[in-house]
Short mmCIF file of C-alpha atoms in Angstrom, two decimals:
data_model
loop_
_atom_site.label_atom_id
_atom_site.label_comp_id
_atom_site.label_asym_id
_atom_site.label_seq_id
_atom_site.Cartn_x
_atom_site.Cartn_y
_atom_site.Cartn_z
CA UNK L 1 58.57 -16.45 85.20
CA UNK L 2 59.15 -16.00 88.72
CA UNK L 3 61.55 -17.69 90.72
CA UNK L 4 63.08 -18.05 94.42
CA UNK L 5 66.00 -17.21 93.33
CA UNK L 6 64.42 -13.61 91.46
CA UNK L 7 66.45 -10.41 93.17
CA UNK L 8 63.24 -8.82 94.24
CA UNK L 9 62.33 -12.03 96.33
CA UNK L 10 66.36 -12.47 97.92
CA UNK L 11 65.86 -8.42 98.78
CA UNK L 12 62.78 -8.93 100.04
CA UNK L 13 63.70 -11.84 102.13
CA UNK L 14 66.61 -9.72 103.49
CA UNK L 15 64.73 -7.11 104.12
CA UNK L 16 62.58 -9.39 106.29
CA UNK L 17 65.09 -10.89 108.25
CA UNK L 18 66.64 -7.43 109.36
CA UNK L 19 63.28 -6.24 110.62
CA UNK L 20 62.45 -9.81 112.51
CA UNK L 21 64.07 -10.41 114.98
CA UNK L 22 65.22 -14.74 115.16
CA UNK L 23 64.57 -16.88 117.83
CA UNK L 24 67.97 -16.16 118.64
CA UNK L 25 67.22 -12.17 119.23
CA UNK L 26 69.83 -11.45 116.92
CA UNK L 27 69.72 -9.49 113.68
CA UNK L 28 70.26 -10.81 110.20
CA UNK L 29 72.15 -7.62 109.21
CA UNK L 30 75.85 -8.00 109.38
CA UNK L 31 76.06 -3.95 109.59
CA UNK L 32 74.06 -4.55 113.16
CA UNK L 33 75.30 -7.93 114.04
CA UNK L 34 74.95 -6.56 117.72
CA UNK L 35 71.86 -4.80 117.16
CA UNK L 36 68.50 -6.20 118.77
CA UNK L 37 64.92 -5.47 118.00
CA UNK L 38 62.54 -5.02 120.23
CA UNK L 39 61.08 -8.72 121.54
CA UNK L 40 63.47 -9.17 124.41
CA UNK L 41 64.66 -12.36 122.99
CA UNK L 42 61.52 -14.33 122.95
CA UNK L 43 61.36 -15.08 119.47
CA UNK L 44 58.29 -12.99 118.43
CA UNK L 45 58.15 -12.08 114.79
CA UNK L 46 57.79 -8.07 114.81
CA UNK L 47 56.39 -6.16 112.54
CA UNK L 48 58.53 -2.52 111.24
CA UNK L 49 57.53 0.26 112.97
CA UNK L 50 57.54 3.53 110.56
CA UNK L 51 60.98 4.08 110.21
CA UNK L 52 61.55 6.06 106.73
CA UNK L 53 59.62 7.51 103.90
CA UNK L 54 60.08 7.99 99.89
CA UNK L 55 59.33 10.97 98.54
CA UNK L 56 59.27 11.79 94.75
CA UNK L 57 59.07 15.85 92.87
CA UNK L 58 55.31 14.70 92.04
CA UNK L 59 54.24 14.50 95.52
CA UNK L 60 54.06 10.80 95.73
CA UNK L 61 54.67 8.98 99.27
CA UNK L 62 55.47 5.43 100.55
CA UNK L 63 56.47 5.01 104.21
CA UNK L 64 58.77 2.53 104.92
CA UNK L 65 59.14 1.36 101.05
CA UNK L 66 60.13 -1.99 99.61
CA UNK L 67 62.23 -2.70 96.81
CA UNK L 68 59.79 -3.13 94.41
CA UNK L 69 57.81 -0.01 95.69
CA UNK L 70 61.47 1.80 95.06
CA UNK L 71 61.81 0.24 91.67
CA UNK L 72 58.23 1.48 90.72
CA UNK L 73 59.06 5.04 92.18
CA UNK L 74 62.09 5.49 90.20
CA UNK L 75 60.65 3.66 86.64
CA UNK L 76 58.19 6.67 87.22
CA UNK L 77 61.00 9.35 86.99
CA UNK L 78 60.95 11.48 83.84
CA UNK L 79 62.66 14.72 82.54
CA UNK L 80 60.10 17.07 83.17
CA UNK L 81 57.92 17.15 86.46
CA UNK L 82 58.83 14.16 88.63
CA UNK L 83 63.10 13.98 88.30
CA UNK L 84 63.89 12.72 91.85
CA UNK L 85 62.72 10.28 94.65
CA UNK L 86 64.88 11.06 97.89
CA UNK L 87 64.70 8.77 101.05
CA UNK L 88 65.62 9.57 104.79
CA UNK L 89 64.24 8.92 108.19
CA UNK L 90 61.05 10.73 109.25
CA UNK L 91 62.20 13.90 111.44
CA UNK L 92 64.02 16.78 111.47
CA UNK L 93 67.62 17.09 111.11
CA UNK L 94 67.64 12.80 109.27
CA UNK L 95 70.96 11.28 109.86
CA UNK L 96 71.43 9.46 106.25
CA UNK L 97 69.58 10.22 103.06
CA UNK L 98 69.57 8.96 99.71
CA UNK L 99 68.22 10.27 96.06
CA UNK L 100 67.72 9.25 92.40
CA UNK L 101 68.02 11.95 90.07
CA UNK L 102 67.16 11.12 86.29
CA UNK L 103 70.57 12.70 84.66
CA UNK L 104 69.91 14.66 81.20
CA UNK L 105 71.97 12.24 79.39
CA UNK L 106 70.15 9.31 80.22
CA UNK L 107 70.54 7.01 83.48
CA UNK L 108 70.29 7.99 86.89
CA UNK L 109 72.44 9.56 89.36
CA UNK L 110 72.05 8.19 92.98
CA UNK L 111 73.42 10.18 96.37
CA UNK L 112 73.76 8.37 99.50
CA UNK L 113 75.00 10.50 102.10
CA UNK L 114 75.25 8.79 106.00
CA UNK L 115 76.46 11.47 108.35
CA UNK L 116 76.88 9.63 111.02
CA UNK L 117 79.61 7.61 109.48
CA UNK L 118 80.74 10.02 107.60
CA UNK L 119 79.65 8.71 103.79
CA UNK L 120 78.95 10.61 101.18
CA UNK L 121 78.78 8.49 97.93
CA UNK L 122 77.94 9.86 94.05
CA UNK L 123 77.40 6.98 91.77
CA UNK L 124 75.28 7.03 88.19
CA UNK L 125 73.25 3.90 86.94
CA UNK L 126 71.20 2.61 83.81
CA UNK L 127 69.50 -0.29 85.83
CA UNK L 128 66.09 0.54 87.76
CA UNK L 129 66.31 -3.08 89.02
CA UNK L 130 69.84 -2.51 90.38
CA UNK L 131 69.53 1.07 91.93
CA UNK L 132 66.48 -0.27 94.08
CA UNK L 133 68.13 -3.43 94.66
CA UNK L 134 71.57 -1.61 96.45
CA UNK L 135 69.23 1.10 97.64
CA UNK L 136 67.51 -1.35 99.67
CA UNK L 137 70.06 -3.12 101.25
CA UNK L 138 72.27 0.42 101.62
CA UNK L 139 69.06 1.67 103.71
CA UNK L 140 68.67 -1.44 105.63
CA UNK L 141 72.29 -0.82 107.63
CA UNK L 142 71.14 2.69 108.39
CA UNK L 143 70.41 4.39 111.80
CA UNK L 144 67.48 4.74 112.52
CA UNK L 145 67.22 7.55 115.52
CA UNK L 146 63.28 5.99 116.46
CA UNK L 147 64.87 2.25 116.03
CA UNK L 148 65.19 0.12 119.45
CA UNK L 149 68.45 -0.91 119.46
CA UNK L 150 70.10 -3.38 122.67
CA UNK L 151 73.64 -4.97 122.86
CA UNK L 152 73.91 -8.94 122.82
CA UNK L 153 75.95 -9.82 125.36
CA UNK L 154 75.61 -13.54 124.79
CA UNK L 155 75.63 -15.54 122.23
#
C-alpha cells in the first residue's frame, strides 16, 4: 500500500523542491543553499530544463530520470546484454558521472565520480530501491554546466 511517507514519494518530493524554486528564490538543496534558479525571485514554479540523461548497454534512454525511472533501469540489468546504466550531464567533456554495473557475484557495483570536487566513490549494493534512492539525491547536488545558477545575497 502506498504511503506519504513511501521513499519513492520523499525522493520525489526532494527532487521537486531542488528544481522549484520557493517563493523565497532559494533552493531546497543544502549542497546549493546559495544556488538560485532561474525566476528572479518571483515565486514561479519552474519546470527542469534537460539537464542529464540515463543511458543503459541496451540502448535505452531517459532524459532527466526520476527515481523510479532509475529503479526500473537498473531492475532491468542482467548478466548478459544490458550490465550497466551510466548517468552524466548531456555534453562533451560531463563534469560528474555515475554507473551501475551488475557484479558477477550478485549485487551491483555503483561509481560516482564528481571531478569538479574531486570525488571518486566505489561502493557495491543488493538493494535496487536503495541504489536509485542515493543515486537520486547524489545527482541532485551535482553541477550542472547548462544550470542557471545566481548568488543570494539576502535572505
Amino acid at each position: 500500500m502506498w504511503t506519504p511517507a513511501s521513499p519513492p514519494f520523499v525522493t520525489t518530493v526532494l527532487i521537486a523542491a531542488i528544481r522549484t524554486v520557493a517563493t523565497s528564490g532559494t533552493v531546497g538543496c543544502p549542497c546549493h543553499a546559495d544556488r538560485h534558479q532561474g525566476d528572479q525571485g518571483k515565486g514561479e514554479a519552474t519546470m527542469g530544463a534537460h539537464y542529464y540523461g540515463a543511458d543503459s548497454e541496451d540502448g535505452d534512454r531517459i532524459d532527466d530520470p526520476s527515481e523510479d525511472a532509475l529503479f526500473m533501469m537498473i531492475s532491468d540489468l542482467n548478466d548478459s546484454g544490458n550490465t550497466f546504466v551510466a548517468v552524466q550531464p548531456d555534453g562533451d567533456d560531463p563534469p560528474w558521472f555515475a554507473s551501475v554495473t551488475v557484479r558477477d557475484d550478485g549485487g551491483y557495483e555503483i561509481v560516482r565520480r564528481d571531478n569538479v570536487r574531486g570525488e571518486h566513490n566505489v561502493t557495491t549494493e543488493t538493494s535496487v530501491n536503495d541504489i536509485a534512492r542515493d543515486l537520486t539525491i547524489w545527482m541532485a547536488c551535482r553541477d550542472f554546466p547548462e544550470r542557471p545558477t545566481r548568488q543570494v545575497t539576502e535572505l
